[in-house]
């Protein structure tokens, strides 16, 4: 499993983190997928194909901005290498060299000090619950979008249900 060693080798604060995996689809779909992770404060971990390395780094730069990142190659093998910098500088390094192997990209989370009130995600969670969506699905969806622990969301929904019953 390359995920954890890459996270530790990245030099970025590893907690919390979100494993994204490979970006799927064509360019527009990849940008949309990456932009969905833009507001998260968690470190993002991507698997990248060596055949689309520069393209995917460019997409992530476009979607996330010029964040600090580490590109880890050939984890636990003789030619293991860690490139650190920003998404833009990593892409420049990749264009200068011919790199082969398996790649894991670790990207710093959103560092904006955006104050998010609980009201926004709580209203959305309650609306989803009224629509008949199960608490587990609500927690997964809201947690990913707002960077909130799923247990906190489930606890909120449970407490709201208790208040409604009283």
mmCIF file of C-alpha atoms in Angstrom:
data_model
loop_
_atom_site.group_PDB
_atom_site.id
_atom_site.type_symbol
_atom_site.label_atom_id
_atom_site.label_comp_id
_atom_site.label_asym_id
_atom_site.label_seq_id
_atom_site.Cartn_x
_atom_site.Cartn_y
_atom_site.Cartn_z
ATOM 1 C CA UNK A 1 0.000 0.000 0.000
ATOM 2 C CA UNK A 2 1.679 3.194 -1.179
ATOM 3 C CA UNK A 3 -0.761 5.556 0.531
ATOM 4 C CA UNK A 4 0.661 5.689 4.063
ATOM 5 C CA UNK A 5 4.367 5.763 3.180
ATOM 6 C CA UNK A 6 3.706 8.594 0.699
ATOM 7 C CA UNK A 7 1.768 10.512 3.310
ATOM 8 C CA UNK A 8 4.642 10.208 5.781
ATOM 9 C CA UNK A 9 7.350 10.945 3.206
ATOM 10 C CA UNK A 10 5.531 14.046 1.938
ATOM 11 C CA UNK A 11 6.625 16.275 4.797
ATOM 12 C CA UNK A 12 3.077 17.622 5.080
ATOM 13 C CA UNK A 13 1.045 17.344 8.267
ATOM 14 C CA UNK A 14 -0.648 13.961 7.685
ATOM 15 C CA UNK A 15 -3.778 14.406 9.751
ATOM 16 C CA UNK A 16 -6.513 14.588 8.712
ATOM 17 C CA UNK A 17 -6.160 13.211 5.203
ATOM 18 C CA UNK A 18 -8.489 12.068 2.445
ATOM 19 C CA UNK A 19 -7.540 9.341 -0.011
ATOM 20 C CA UNK A 20 -8.960 10.323 -3.401
ATOM 21 C CA UNK A 21 -7.253 7.737 -5.613
ATOM 22 C CA UNK A 22 -7.116 8.213 -9.392
ATOM 23 C CA UNK A 23 -8.938 11.085 -11.071
ATOM 24 C CA UNK A 24 -11.514 9.510 -13.368
ATOM 25 C CA UNK A 25 -12.878 10.495 -16.774
ATOM 26 C CA UNK A 26 -11.977 13.148 -19.289
ATOM 27 C CA UNK A 27 -10.397 16.515 -18.484
ATOM 28 C CA UNK A 28 -13.658 18.297 -17.578
ATOM 29 C CA UNK A 29 -14.759 15.467 -15.306
ATOM 30 C CA UNK A 30 -11.374 15.405 -13.594
ATOM 31 C CA UNK A 31 -11.487 19.156 -12.961
ATOM 32 C CA UNK A 32 -14.993 18.872 -11.519
ATOM 33 C CA UNK A 33 -13.922 15.981 -9.281
ATOM 34 C CA UNK A 34 -10.827 17.843 -8.058
ATOM 35 C CA UNK A 35 -12.770 21.088 -7.448
ATOM 36 C CA UNK A 36 -15.117 19.114 -5.211
ATOM 37 C CA UNK A 37 -12.161 18.643 -2.856
ATOM 38 C CA UNK A 38 -10.972 22.270 -3.041
ATOM 39 C CA UNK A 39 -12.603 23.534 0.182
ATOM 40 C CA UNK A 40 -11.385 20.641 2.342
ATOM 41 C CA UNK A 41 -8.724 21.333 4.959
ATOM 42 C CA UNK A 42 -7.597 17.696 4.885
ATOM 43 C CA UNK A 43 -4.454 16.628 3.044
ATOM 44 C CA UNK A 44 -5.466 15.031 -0.270
ATOM 45 C CA UNK A 45 -3.799 11.874 -1.574
ATOM 46 C CA UNK A 46 -4.004 10.987 -5.275
ATOM 47 C CA UNK A 47 -2.671 8.112 -7.336
ATOM 48 C CA UNK A 48 -1.308 9.362 -10.661
ATOM 49 C CA UNK A 49 -0.631 7.493 -13.867
ATOM 50 C CA UNK A 50 2.849 8.004 -15.333
ATOM 51 C CA UNK A 51 1.239 8.433 -18.770
ATOM 52 C CA UNK A 52 -0.863 11.437 -17.676
ATOM 53 C CA UNK A 53 1.386 12.802 -14.946
ATOM 54 C CA UNK A 54 1.857 16.347 -16.271
ATOM 55 C CA UNK A 55 -1.756 16.593 -17.448
ATOM 56 C CA UNK A 56 -3.133 15.548 -14.062
ATOM 57 C CA UNK A 57 -0.764 17.871 -12.177
ATOM 58 C CA UNK A 58 -2.018 20.702 -14.394
ATOM 59 C CA UNK A 59 -5.626 19.784 -13.679
ATOM 60 C CA UNK A 60 -4.990 19.730 -9.932
ATOM 61 C CA UNK A 61 -3.196 23.084 -10.142
ATOM 62 C CA UNK A 62 -6.182 24.533 -12.022
ATOM 63 C CA UNK A 63 -8.737 23.092 -9.591
ATOM 64 C CA UNK A 64 -6.946 23.506 -6.250
ATOM 65 C CA UNK A 65 -4.565 26.386 -6.800
ATOM 66 C CA UNK A 66 -0.813 26.342 -6.281
ATOM 67 C CA UNK A 67 -0.676 24.316 -3.077
ATOM 68 C CA UNK A 68 2.337 22.666 -1.501
ATOM 69 C CA UNK A 69 2.628 19.051 -2.543
ATOM 70 C CA UNK A 70 4.906 16.034 -2.705
ATOM 71 C CA UNK A 71 5.170 13.606 -5.588
ATOM 72 C CA UNK A 72 6.409 10.244 -4.358
ATOM 73 C CA UNK A 73 7.678 7.712 -6.869
ATOM 74 C CA UNK A 74 8.462 4.013 -6.603
ATOM 75 C CA UNK A 75 7.715 3.701 -2.893
ATOM 76 C CA UNK A 76 9.702 0.983 -1.102
ATOM 77 C CA UNK A 77 11.764 0.250 -4.222
ATOM 78 C CA UNK A 78 15.388 0.892 -5.059
ATOM 79 C CA UNK A 79 14.602 4.059 -7.050
ATOM 80 C CA UNK A 80 12.269 5.634 -4.469
ATOM 81 C CA UNK A 81 12.159 9.393 -4.891
ATOM 82 C CA UNK A 82 10.278 12.286 -3.309
ATOM 83 C CA UNK A 83 9.833 15.571 -5.146
ATOM 84 C CA UNK A 84 8.540 18.426 -3.003
ATOM 85 C CA UNK A 85 7.302 21.842 -3.981
ATOM 86 C CA UNK A 86 4.082 23.355 -5.242
ATOM 87 C CA UNK A 87 1.779 21.799 -7.812
ATOM 88 C CA UNK A 88 3.159 24.232 -10.394
ATOM 89 C CA UNK A 89 6.825 23.562 -9.578
ATOM 90 C CA UNK A 90 6.247 19.796 -9.504
ATOM 91 C CA UNK A 91 4.708 19.981 -12.963
ATOM 92 C CA UNK A 92 7.758 21.925 -14.202
ATOM 93 C CA UNK A 93 10.065 19.256 -12.733
ATOM 94 C CA UNK A 94 8.041 16.488 -14.385
ATOM 95 C CA UNK A 95 8.225 18.239 -17.779
ATOM 96 C CA UNK A 96 12.029 18.486 -17.495
ATOM 97 C CA UNK A 97 12.493 14.771 -16.845
ATOM 98 C CA UNK A 98 11.259 11.429 -18.066
ATOM 99 C CA UNK A 99 9.804 9.781 -14.995
ATOM 100 C CA UNK A 100 8.505 6.259 -14.870
ATOM 101 C CA UNK A 101 6.964 4.193 -12.146
ATOM 102 C CA UNK A 102 4.116 4.383 -9.701
ATOM 103 C CA UNK A 103 3.220 7.839 -8.393
ATOM 104 C CA UNK A 104 1.410 9.095 -5.311
ATOM 105 C CA UNK A 105 0.716 12.799 -5.006
ATOM 106 C CA UNK A 106 0.125 14.283 -1.560
ATOM 107 C CA UNK A 107 -1.414 17.774 -1.649
ATOM 108 C CA UNK A 108 -1.791 20.154 1.260
ATOM 109 C CA UNK A 109 -5.352 20.890 2.341
ATOM 110 C CA UNK A 110 -7.074 24.222 1.910
ATOM 111 C CA UNK A 111 -5.288 26.694 4.191
ATOM 112 C CA UNK A 112 -7.849 29.480 3.957
ATOM 113 C CA UNK A 113 -9.100 30.549 7.352
ATOM 114 C CA UNK A 114 -12.678 30.359 6.233
ATOM 115 C CA UNK A 115 -15.073 30.402 9.137
ATOM 116 C CA UNK A 116 -17.853 27.979 8.361
ATOM 117 C CA UNK A 117 -20.836 28.190 10.593
ATOM 118 C CA UNK A 118 -22.454 24.948 11.655
ATOM 119 C CA UNK A 119 -25.751 26.278 10.306
ATOM 120 C CA UNK A 120 -24.818 25.622 6.671
ATOM 121 C CA UNK A 121 -24.012 21.941 6.940
ATOM 122 C CA UNK A 122 -26.686 21.304 9.579
ATOM 123 C CA UNK A 123 -29.449 22.737 7.387
ATOM 124 C CA UNK A 124 -28.230 20.666 4.468
ATOM 125 C CA UNK A 125 -28.098 17.520 6.603
ATOM 126 C CA UNK A 126 -31.628 18.053 7.893
ATOM 127 C CA UNK A 127 -32.903 18.701 4.378
ATOM 128 C CA UNK A 128 -31.318 15.472 3.144
ATOM 129 C CA UNK A 129 -32.849 13.604 6.071
ATOM 130 C CA UNK A 130 -36.306 15.004 5.251
ATOM 131 C CA UNK A 131 -35.778 13.695 1.712
ATOM 132 C CA UNK A 132 -35.411 10.192 3.160
ATOM 133 C CA UNK A 133 -31.659 9.802 2.804
ATOM 134 C CA UNK A 134 -30.058 7.532 5.395
ATOM 135 C CA UNK A 135 -27.847 9.081 8.086
ATOM 136 C CA UNK A 136 -24.775 7.167 6.900
ATOM 137 C CA UNK A 137 -25.111 8.567 3.374
ATOM 138 C CA UNK A 138 -25.740 12.072 4.736
ATOM 139 C CA UNK A 139 -22.646 11.831 6.955
ATOM 140 C CA UNK A 140 -20.476 10.655 4.065
ATOM 141 C CA UNK A 141 -21.691 13.381 1.716
ATOM 142 C CA UNK A 142 -21.615 16.290 4.174
ATOM 143 C CA UNK A 143 -18.366 15.120 5.753
ATOM 144 C CA UNK A 144 -16.567 15.055 2.427
ATOM 145 C CA UNK A 145 -17.891 18.414 1.238
ATOM 146 C CA UNK A 146 -17.434 20.369 4.457
ATOM 147 C CA UNK A 147 -14.488 18.482 5.979
ATOM 148 C CA UNK A 148 -16.470 17.521 9.074
ATOM 149 C CA UNK A 149 -16.131 14.236 10.923
ATOM 150 C CA UNK A 150 -18.910 11.823 9.996
ATOM 151 C CA UNK A 151 -19.505 10.914 13.653
ATOM 152 C CA UNK A 152 -20.214 14.576 14.443
ATOM 153 C CA UNK A 153 -22.840 14.672 11.687
ATOM 154 C CA UNK A 154 -24.467 11.411 12.786
ATOM 155 C CA UNK A 155 -24.549 12.626 16.395
ATOM 156 C CA UNK A 156 -26.217 15.867 15.293
ATOM 157 C CA UNK A 157 -28.876 13.961 13.316
ATOM 158 C CA UNK A 158 -29.517 11.607 16.230
ATOM 159 C CA UNK A 159 -29.956 14.529 18.652
ATOM 160 C CA UNK A 160 -32.306 16.298 16.227
ATOM 161 C CA UNK A 161 -34.416 13.143 15.921
ATOM 162 C CA UNK A 162 -34.644 12.875 19.722
ATOM 163 C CA UNK A 163 -35.775 16.499 20.001
ATOM 164 C CA UNK A 164 -38.452 15.910 17.333
ATOM 165 C CA UNK A 165 -39.781 12.881 19.223
ATOM 166 C CA UNK A 166 -40.152 14.826 22.486
#
